[in-house]
Amino acid sequence: MIKNSAPELPADAYLSWVEVYLPAIRANYRTLRSHVPAHVEMFPVVKADAYGHGAVAVTRALVDEGATRVCVARVEEAVELREAGIDVNILVFGPPFTGQALVAARYGLEAVACDTVHLDAIEEAQKATGKPIPVHLKFDIGMGRIGARPDTAVEMYLDCIKRGIQVIGIMSHFPCADAADATITEPMVGKFNQVCHDIMAAGGSNLYFHTSNTAAALRFSDAHFNAVRCGISLYGQYPSLEMPHDWHFSPAMSLKTRIVFIKEVPAGTPVSYCQTWHTPRPSRLATLALGYADGYPRHASSKSQFMVRGQLVPQVGRVCMDQLVIDVTDVPEAAIGDEVLAFGVTTDGRELRAEVVADMFGSIGYELTTRIGKRLPRFYPESAAPPASAPNAADNKQ
């Protein structure tokens, strides 16, 4: 069936759709794996519906590539995977209260804890269900979000032992590993290393020590420890446009739509709501069947570009709920029905990367792919260059 979609229609009946390339995700996984030593385990991150790519389909592909543990943000994301028959280890990043802890126990999930409140919930759930909840203790080394103070590491670890809670991992998170300035991250590596040393001195053994996201896994070999959590580059994006692009990652998602109307207008013609943009010359404008209800951001209005017949053209005027307008004056052959690329890969292999598009309007590629709405069907072609006429046939839907 179609992932996250309303009624199933013939493939060529959709005016806007998403293509997800599982072969690209597999290749990106192998690229990341090749940059991490063999003794370091890789925990793929499939939270937020695998960054909008479809968590079940993506996780199955990653398990086929050898992944034995995946990471999500919330228990409901983990339950979706379990109910789809996925039985690998699943680490839930969001620390649990009582309800989530009970779900974690019932579905055999791993939890993150960084406060006694979380440990209380985990202890209660274990007693209620008779099932263990393996725990990763999280410490804050500079993110300033969640995580216990590093100087409480031994106290928390020993508290878990006293409560009968199995600690299997020690973790943290880097806030600036993708920044141009690497010196911001370097002292944080030392802080985490001290946490690991303190835990081991207190008797902690056979634990996973992990703090590296994708950027850190690629840039800071001394931050690998014995596990890394890779997310964004699995999906073909660079963690940021600031960091070096010394690795090749293939875009794994394309957002495509069609021209539904074209008109020629004189100079000075206002376009879309509130008339925030006027044509600077006699222009040829095309309307696309894509809007903010599909997840294309309203704050991209008059700031982004689309690819029409291999050429980049500007989006003009306010992005509407269901439609937006592009200026195709410089693409005279553009016609109603043409396939248009919002981001991703064209049929002939041209790239318009999500992170580049997002940067045009002050966002990041993570946001662009994760907000693509449920109204758009996801197709999973075997190639990153499916036929131009329409999305792949029904047997490639998931």
Short mmCIF file of C-alpha atoms in Angstrom, two decimals, residues 161-352:
data_model
loop_
_atom_site.label_atom_id
_atom_site.label_comp_id
_atom_site.label_asym_id
_atom_site.label_seq_id
_atom_site.Cartn_x
_atom_site.Cartn_y
_atom_site.Cartn_z
CA ILE A 161 22.57 -0.96 39.82
CA LYS A 162 20.82 -0.58 43.19
CA ARG A 163 17.40 -0.43 41.50
CA GLY A 164 18.04 -3.48 39.33
CA ILE A 165 18.08 -1.44 36.12
CA GLN A 166 20.45 -2.73 33.47
CA VAL A 167 22.67 0.00 32.03
CA ILE A 168 23.88 -0.91 28.56
CA GLY A 169 24.98 2.50 27.27
CA ILE A 170 26.39 5.88 28.18
CA MET A 171 25.58 8.68 25.75
CA SER A 172 25.62 12.40 25.02
CA HIS A 173 25.15 14.67 22.03
CA PHE A 174 27.30 17.28 20.26
CA PRO A 175 25.62 20.61 19.47
CA CYS A 176 28.13 21.94 16.93
CA ALA A 177 29.84 18.98 15.26
CA ASP A 178 28.70 20.23 11.85
CA ALA A 179 30.02 23.77 12.37
CA ALA A 180 32.96 25.07 10.37
CA ASP A 181 34.88 25.68 13.62
CA ALA A 182 35.94 22.25 14.87
CA THR A 183 37.45 23.69 18.05
CA ILE A 184 33.97 24.04 19.56
CA THR A 185 33.53 20.27 19.65
CA GLU A 186 37.03 19.16 20.64
CA PRO A 187 36.78 19.96 24.40
CA MET A 188 33.39 18.23 24.54
CA VAL A 189 35.05 15.01 23.40
CA GLY A 190 37.25 15.29 26.47
CA LYS A 191 34.24 15.83 28.74
CA PHE A 192 32.53 12.73 27.44
CA ASN A 193 35.73 10.74 27.68
CA GLN A 194 35.90 11.65 31.37
CA VAL A 195 32.31 10.48 31.91
CA CYS A 196 33.18 7.15 30.28
CA HIS A 197 36.32 6.82 32.43
CA ASP A 198 34.36 7.54 35.63
CA ILE A 199 31.68 4.98 34.78
CA MET A 200 34.23 2.30 33.98
CA ALA A 201 36.12 3.04 37.20
CA ALA A 202 32.84 2.50 39.05
CA GLY A 203 32.52 -0.96 37.56
CA GLY A 204 30.79 -0.25 34.26
CA SER A 205 31.86 -2.78 31.66
CA ASN A 206 30.61 -4.07 28.30
CA LEU A 207 28.78 -0.79 27.73
CA TYR A 208 28.11 1.19 24.60
CA PHE A 209 29.70 4.65 24.76
CA HIS A 210 28.21 6.89 22.08
CA THR A 211 27.98 10.60 21.49
CA SER A 212 28.75 11.09 17.78
CA ASN A 213 26.05 12.10 15.34
CA THR A 214 26.72 11.92 11.60
CA ALA A 215 28.93 15.02 11.50
CA ALA A 216 31.05 13.89 14.44
CA ALA A 217 31.35 10.36 13.07
CA LEU A 218 32.77 11.79 9.86
CA ARG A 219 34.99 14.50 11.36
CA PHE A 220 36.17 13.45 14.81
CA SER A 221 37.75 10.01 14.94
CA ASP A 222 38.53 10.44 18.65
CA ALA A 223 34.78 10.73 19.28
CA HIS A 224 33.88 7.34 17.81
CA PHE A 225 34.26 5.48 21.11
CA ASN A 226 32.54 2.14 20.39
CA ALA A 227 29.30 3.29 18.75
CA VAL A 228 28.03 6.19 16.63
CA ARG A 229 24.52 7.39 15.78
CA CYS A 230 24.20 8.32 12.12
CA GLY A 231 21.12 9.99 10.73
CA ILE A 232 21.01 12.75 8.14
CA SER A 233 23.61 11.43 5.68
CA LEU A 234 21.81 8.10 5.46
CA TYR A 235 19.25 10.13 3.56
CA GLY A 236 21.79 11.72 1.23
CA GLN A 237 22.22 15.08 2.92
CA TYR A 238 25.34 16.67 4.32
CA PRO A 239 24.93 17.58 8.00
CA SER A 240 25.48 21.22 7.11
CA LEU A 241 26.74 23.36 4.26
CA GLU A 242 29.52 24.63 6.55
CA MET A 243 31.40 21.40 7.10
CA PRO A 244 33.69 19.84 4.48
CA HIS A 245 32.00 17.77 1.78
CA ASP A 246 34.72 15.15 1.53
CA TRP A 247 32.26 12.28 1.16
CA HIS A 248 29.64 11.45 -1.44
CA PHE A 249 26.08 10.89 -0.29
CA SER A 250 23.31 10.27 -2.81
CA PRO A 251 19.99 12.10 -2.28
CA ALA A 252 17.40 9.57 -1.16
CA MET A 253 14.24 11.63 -1.65
CA SER A 254 12.73 13.63 -4.47
CA LEU A 255 9.69 15.87 -4.11
CA LYS A 256 8.01 16.23 -7.47
CA THR A 257 4.95 18.02 -8.76
CA ARG A 258 3.39 19.15 -12.04
CA ILE A 259 2.53 22.36 -13.79
CA VAL A 260 -1.26 22.68 -13.76
CA PHE A 261 -1.63 26.13 -15.38
CA ILE A 262 0.44 28.66 -17.34
CA LYS A 263 -0.32 32.26 -18.20
CA GLU A 264 1.49 35.23 -19.71
CA VAL A 265 1.21 38.52 -17.82
CA PRO A 266 2.55 42.08 -18.22
CA ALA A 267 5.17 43.72 -16.04
CA GLY A 268 3.86 44.83 -12.67
CA THR A 269 1.40 41.96 -12.25
CA PRO A 270 0.86 41.02 -8.56
CA VAL A 271 1.15 37.35 -7.63
CA SER A 272 -0.55 35.37 -4.86
CA TYR A 273 -1.87 36.37 -1.44
CA CYS A 274 -1.29 39.93 -0.25
CA GLN A 275 0.40 40.72 -3.57
CA THR A 276 3.86 40.59 -1.98
CA TRP A 277 5.58 40.06 -5.35
CA HIS A 278 5.08 41.78 -8.71
CA THR A 279 6.50 40.74 -12.06
CA PRO A 280 9.51 42.92 -12.94
CA ARG A 281 8.99 42.30 -16.70
CA PRO A 282 6.47 40.69 -19.03
CA SER A 283 6.44 37.17 -17.62
CA ARG A 284 5.25 33.63 -18.08
CA LEU A 285 3.99 32.19 -14.80
CA ALA A 286 3.28 28.55 -13.99
CA THR A 287 1.16 27.24 -11.14
CA LEU A 288 2.24 24.04 -9.37
CA ALA A 289 0.08 21.60 -7.41
CA LEU A 290 2.12 21.96 -4.24
CA GLY A 291 1.64 24.03 -1.10
CA TYR A 292 2.22 24.29 2.61
CA ALA A 293 -0.45 21.64 3.29
CA ASP A 294 1.96 19.26 1.57
CA GLY A 295 4.81 20.46 3.78
CA TYR A 296 6.42 22.94 1.41
CA PRO A 297 7.14 25.87 3.77
CA ARG A 298 5.23 29.13 3.51
CA HIS A 299 8.35 30.93 4.69
CA ALA A 300 10.01 29.82 1.44
CA SER A 301 7.82 32.34 -0.40
CA SER A 302 9.75 34.18 -3.14
CA LYS A 303 13.02 32.69 -1.86
CA SER A 304 13.34 29.21 -3.32
CA GLN A 305 13.88 27.64 -6.72
CA PHE A 306 12.44 24.70 -8.67
CA MET A 307 13.85 22.74 -11.59
CA VAL A 308 11.85 22.76 -14.82
CA ARG A 309 13.21 20.91 -17.85
CA GLY A 310 16.67 20.95 -16.29
CA GLN A 311 16.67 24.70 -15.52
CA LEU A 312 16.33 26.42 -12.17
CA VAL A 313 13.48 28.90 -11.96
CA PRO A 314 12.35 31.10 -9.04
CA GLN A 315 9.29 30.56 -6.92
CA VAL A 316 7.35 33.84 -6.73
CA GLY A 317 4.67 35.21 -4.44
CA ARG A 318 3.27 33.62 -1.31
CA VAL A 319 3.22 29.83 -1.07
CA CYS A 320 -0.46 28.86 -0.69
CA MET A 321 -2.02 25.89 1.04
CA ASP A 322 -2.35 23.79 -2.13
CA GLN A 323 -0.52 25.67 -4.86
CA LEU A 324 2.40 27.96 -5.57
CA VAL A 325 3.68 29.92 -8.56
CA ILE A 326 7.00 29.78 -10.39
CA ASP A 327 8.39 32.09 -13.06
CA VAL A 328 9.11 30.11 -16.24
CA THR A 329 9.76 33.11 -18.49
CA ASP A 330 13.26 31.81 -19.23
CA VAL A 331 12.01 28.30 -20.00
CA PRO A 332 9.71 28.99 -22.97
CA GLU A 333 9.20 25.29 -23.69
CA ALA A 334 7.65 24.66 -20.25
CA ALA A 335 4.13 23.26 -20.63
CA ILE A 336 1.12 22.24 -18.60
CA GLY A 337 1.66 18.72 -17.28
CA ASP A 338 5.44 19.04 -17.05
CA GLU A 339 7.09 17.28 -14.13
CA VAL A 340 8.82 19.78 -11.83
CA LEU A 341 11.45 19.01 -9.18
CA ALA A 342 11.15 20.76 -5.82
CA PHE A 343 14.24 18.96 -4.52
CA GLY A 344 16.01 15.67 -5.10
CA VAL A 345 16.99 14.08 -8.40
CA THR A 346 15.58 14.50 -11.89
CA THR A 347 14.94 11.63 -14.29
CA ASP A 348 18.23 12.32 -16.07
CA GLY A 349 20.21 12.50 -12.82
CA ARG A 350 20.38 16.25 -12.17
CA GLU A 351 20.48 17.07 -8.45
CA LEU A 352 18.75 19.85 -6.57
#
